[in-house]
PDB file of C-alpha atoms and ligand atoms in Angstrom:
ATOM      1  CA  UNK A 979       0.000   0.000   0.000  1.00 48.00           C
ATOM      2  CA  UNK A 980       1.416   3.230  -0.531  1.00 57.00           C
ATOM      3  CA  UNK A 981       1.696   5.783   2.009  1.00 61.00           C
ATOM      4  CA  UNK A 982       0.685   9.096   1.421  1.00 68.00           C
ATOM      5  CA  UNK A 983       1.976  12.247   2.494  1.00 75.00           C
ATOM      6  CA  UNK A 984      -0.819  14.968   3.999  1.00 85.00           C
ATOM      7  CA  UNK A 985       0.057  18.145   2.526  1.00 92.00           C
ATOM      8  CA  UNK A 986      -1.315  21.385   1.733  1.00 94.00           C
ATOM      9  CA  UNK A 987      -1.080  23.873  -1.340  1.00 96.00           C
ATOM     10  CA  UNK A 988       0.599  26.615  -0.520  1.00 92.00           C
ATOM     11  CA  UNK A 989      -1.806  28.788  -3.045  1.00 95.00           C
ATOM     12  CA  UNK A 990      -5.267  28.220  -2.541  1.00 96.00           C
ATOM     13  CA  UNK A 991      -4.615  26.083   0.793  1.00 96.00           C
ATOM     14  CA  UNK A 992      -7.012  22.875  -0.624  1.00 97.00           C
ATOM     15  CA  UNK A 993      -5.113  19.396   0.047  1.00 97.00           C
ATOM     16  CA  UNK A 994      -3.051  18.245  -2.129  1.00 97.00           C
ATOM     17  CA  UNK A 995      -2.731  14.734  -3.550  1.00 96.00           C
ATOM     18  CA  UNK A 996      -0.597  11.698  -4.717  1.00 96.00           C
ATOM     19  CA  UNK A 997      -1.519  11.289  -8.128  1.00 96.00           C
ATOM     20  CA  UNK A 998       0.109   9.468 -11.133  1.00 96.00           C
ATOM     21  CA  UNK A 999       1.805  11.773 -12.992  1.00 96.00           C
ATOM     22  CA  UNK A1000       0.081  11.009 -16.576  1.00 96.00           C
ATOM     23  CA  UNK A1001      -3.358  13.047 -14.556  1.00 95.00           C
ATOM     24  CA  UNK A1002      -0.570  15.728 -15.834  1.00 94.00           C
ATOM     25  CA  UNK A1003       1.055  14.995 -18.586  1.00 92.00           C
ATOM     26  CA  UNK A1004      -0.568  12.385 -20.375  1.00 94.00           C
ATOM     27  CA  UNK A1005       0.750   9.205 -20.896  1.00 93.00           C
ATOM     28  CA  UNK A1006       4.369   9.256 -22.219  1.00 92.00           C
ATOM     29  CA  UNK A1007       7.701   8.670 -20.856  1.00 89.00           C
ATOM     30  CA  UNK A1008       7.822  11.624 -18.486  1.00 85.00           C
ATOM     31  CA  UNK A1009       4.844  10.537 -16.665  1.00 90.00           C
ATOM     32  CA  UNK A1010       5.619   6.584 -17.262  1.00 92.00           C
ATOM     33  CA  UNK A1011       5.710   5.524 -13.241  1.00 93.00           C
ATOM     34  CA  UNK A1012       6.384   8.780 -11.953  1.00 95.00           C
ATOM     35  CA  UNK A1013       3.872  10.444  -9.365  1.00 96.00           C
ATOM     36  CA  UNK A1014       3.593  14.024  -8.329  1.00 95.00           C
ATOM     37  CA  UNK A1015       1.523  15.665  -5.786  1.00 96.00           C
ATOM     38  CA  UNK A1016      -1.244  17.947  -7.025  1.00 97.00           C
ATOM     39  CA  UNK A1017      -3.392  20.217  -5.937  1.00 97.00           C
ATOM     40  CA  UNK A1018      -7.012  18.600  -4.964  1.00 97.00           C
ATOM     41  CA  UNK A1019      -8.227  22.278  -7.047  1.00 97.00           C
ATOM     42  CA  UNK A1020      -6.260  21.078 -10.031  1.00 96.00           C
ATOM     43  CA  UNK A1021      -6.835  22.379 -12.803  1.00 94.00           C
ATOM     44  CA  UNK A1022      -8.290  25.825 -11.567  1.00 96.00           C
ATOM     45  CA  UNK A1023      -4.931  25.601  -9.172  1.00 96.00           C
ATOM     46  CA  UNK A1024      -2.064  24.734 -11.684  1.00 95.00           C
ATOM     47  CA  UNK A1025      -0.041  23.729  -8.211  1.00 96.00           C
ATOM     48  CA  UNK A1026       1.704  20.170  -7.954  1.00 96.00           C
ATOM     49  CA  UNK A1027       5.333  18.870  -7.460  1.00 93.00           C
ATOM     50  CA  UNK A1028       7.007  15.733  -7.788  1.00 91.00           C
ATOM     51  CA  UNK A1029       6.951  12.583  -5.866  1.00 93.00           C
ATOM     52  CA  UNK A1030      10.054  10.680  -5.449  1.00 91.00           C
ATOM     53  CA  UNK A1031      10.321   7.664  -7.167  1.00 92.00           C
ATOM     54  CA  UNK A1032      10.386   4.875  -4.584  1.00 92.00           C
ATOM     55  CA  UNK A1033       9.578   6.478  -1.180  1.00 93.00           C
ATOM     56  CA  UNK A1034       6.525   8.838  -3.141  1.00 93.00           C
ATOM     57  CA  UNK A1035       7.412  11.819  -0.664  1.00 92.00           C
ATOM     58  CA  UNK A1036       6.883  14.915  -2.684  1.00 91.00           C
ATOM     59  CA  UNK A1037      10.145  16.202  -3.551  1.00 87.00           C
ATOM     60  CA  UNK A1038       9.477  19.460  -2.435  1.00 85.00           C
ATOM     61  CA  UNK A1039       6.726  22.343  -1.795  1.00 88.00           C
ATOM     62  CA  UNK A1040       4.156  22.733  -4.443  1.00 94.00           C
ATOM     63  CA  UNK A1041       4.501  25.340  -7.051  1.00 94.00           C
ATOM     64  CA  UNK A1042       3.023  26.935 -10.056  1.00 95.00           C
ATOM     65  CA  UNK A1043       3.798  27.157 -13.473  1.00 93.00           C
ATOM     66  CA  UNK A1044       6.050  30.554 -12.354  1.00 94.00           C
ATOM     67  CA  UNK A1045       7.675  29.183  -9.737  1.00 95.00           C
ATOM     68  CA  UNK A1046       8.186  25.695 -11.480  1.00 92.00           C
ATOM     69  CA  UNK A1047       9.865  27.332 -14.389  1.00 94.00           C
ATOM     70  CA  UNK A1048      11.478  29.868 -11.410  1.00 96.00           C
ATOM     71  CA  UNK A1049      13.332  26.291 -10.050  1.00 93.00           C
ATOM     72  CA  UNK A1050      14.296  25.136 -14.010  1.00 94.00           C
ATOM     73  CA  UNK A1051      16.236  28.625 -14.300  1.00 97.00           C
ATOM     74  CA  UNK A1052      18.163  27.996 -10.823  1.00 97.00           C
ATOM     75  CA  UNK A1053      18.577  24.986 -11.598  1.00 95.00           C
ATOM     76  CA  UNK A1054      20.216  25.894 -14.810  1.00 96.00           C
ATOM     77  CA  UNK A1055      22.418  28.752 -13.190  1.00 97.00           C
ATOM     78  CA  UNK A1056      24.100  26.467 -10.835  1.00 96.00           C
ATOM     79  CA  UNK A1057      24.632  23.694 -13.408  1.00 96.00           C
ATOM     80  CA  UNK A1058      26.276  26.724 -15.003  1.00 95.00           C
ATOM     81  CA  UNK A1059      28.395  27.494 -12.721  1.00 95.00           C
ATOM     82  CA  UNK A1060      29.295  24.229 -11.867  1.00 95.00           C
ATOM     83  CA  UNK A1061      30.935  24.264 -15.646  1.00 94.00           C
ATOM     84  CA  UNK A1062      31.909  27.667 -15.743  1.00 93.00           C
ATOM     85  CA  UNK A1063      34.206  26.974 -12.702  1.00 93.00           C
ATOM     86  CA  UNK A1064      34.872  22.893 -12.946  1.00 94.00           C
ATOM     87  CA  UNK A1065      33.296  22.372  -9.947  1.00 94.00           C
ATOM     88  CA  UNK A1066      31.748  19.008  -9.035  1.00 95.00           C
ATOM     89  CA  UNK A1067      27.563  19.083  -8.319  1.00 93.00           C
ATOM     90  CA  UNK A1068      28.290  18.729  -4.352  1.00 94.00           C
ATOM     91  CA  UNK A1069      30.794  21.345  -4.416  1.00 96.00           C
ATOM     92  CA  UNK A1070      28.477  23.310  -5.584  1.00 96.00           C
ATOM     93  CA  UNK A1071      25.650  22.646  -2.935  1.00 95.00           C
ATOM     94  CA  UNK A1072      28.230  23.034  -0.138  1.00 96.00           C
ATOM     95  CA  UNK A1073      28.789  26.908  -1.788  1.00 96.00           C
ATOM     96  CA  UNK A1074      25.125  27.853  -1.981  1.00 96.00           C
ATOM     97  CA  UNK A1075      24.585  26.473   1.562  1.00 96.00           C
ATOM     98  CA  UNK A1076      27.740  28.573   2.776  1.00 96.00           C
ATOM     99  CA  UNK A1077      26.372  31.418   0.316  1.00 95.00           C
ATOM    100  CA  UNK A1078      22.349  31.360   1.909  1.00 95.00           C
ATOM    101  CA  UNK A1079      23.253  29.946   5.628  1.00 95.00           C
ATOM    102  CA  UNK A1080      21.320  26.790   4.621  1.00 94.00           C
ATOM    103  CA  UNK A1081      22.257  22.857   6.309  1.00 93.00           C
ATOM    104  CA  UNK A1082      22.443  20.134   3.701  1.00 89.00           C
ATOM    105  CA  UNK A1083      18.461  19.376   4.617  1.00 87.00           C
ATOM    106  CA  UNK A1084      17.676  22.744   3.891  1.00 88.00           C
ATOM    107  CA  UNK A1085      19.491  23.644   0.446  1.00 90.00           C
ATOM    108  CA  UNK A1086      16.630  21.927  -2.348  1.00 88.00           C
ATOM    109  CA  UNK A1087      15.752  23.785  -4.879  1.00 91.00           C
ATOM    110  CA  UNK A1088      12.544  21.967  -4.986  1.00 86.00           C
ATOM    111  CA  UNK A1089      11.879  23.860  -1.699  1.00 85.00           C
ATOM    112  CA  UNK A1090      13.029  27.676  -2.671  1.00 90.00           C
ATOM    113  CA  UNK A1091      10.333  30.088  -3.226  1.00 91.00           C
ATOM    114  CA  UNK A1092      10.314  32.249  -6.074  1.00 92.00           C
ATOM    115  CA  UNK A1093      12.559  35.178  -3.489  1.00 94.00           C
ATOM    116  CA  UNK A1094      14.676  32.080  -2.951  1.00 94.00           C
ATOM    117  CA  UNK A1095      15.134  31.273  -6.429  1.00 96.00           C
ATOM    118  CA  UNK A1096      16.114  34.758  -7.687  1.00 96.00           C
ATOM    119  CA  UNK A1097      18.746  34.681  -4.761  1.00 96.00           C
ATOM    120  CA  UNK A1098      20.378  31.717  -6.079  1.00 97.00           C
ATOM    121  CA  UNK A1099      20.378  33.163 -10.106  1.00 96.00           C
ATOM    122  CA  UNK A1100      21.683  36.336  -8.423  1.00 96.00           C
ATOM    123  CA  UNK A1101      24.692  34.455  -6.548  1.00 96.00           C
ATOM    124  CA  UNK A1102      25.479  32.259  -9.520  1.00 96.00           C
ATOM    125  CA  UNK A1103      25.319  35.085 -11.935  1.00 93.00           C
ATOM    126  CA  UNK A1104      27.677  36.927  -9.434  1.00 92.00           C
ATOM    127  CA  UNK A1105      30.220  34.206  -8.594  1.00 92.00           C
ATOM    128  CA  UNK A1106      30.623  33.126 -12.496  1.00 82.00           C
ATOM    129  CA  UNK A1107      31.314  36.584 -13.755  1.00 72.00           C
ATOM    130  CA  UNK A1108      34.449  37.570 -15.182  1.00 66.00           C
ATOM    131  CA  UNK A1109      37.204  36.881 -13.489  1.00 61.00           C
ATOM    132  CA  UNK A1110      38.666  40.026 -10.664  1.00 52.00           C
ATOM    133  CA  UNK A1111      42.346  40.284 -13.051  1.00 52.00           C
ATOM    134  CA  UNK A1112      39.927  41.234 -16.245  1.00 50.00           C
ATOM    135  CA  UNK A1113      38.347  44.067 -14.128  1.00 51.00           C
ATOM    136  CA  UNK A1114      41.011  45.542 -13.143  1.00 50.00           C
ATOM    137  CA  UNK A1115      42.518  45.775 -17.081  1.00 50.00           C
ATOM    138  CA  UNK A1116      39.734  47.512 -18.002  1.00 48.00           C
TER     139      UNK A1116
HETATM  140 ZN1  LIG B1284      -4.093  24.884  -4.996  1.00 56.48          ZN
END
């Protein structure tokens, strides 16, 4: 049986629900097995996030189409800095916790509000700039 996690849009404060992903997306390979938690309002709420694969805890807070695309463009400034500097993904994790004063538990991007979010675009966009020597040639 699986066990299901009581928790709460953070929108329009109905319940939210474990529910295959396809309700979502259809039936394709993104939704193939996967389950997501979505608001019980759905579709007047466009809130839901996704359900880890084997335990089913949501992997996260719910969000909305802003905020979910919000966490794809954080998500894509760290994996950009991770490049831009040759970092490895846990170094970079260990920086943004030491950056926002966040423990391991805390530092999800599944979890950041939109604020939260922008923080993260700002610090990446900040700490992959041009090197301090270029600067100071120009
Ligand atoms: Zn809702």
């Amino acid at each position: 049986m699986m066990k299901s996690k009581k928790i709460k849009c953070p929108y329009c404060h109905a319940n939210a629900s474990l529910r295959p992903a396809s309700v979502v997306y259809g039936h394709n390979r993104r939704s193939q097995g996967k389950f997501l938690y979505l608001c019980d309002r759905w579709p007047a709420c466009d809130a839901y996030v996704s359900a880890h694969d084997r335990t089913h805890l949501p992997m996260g807070v719910l969000a909305n189409g802003d905020l979910r695309h919000k966490r794809i463009l954080a998500h894509q400034a760290l994996r950009q800095l991770q490049q831009s500097r040759n970092m490895e993904k846990w170094e970079v994790y260990i920086w943004l916790q030491a950056k926002l004063g966040l423990n391991e538990h805390q530092a999800h991007i599944g979890q950041f509000s939109d604020w939260m979010c922008d923080e993260v675009i700002c610090l990446c966009k900040q700490a992959s700039g041009p090197p301090a020597d270029m600067k100071a040639a120009a």
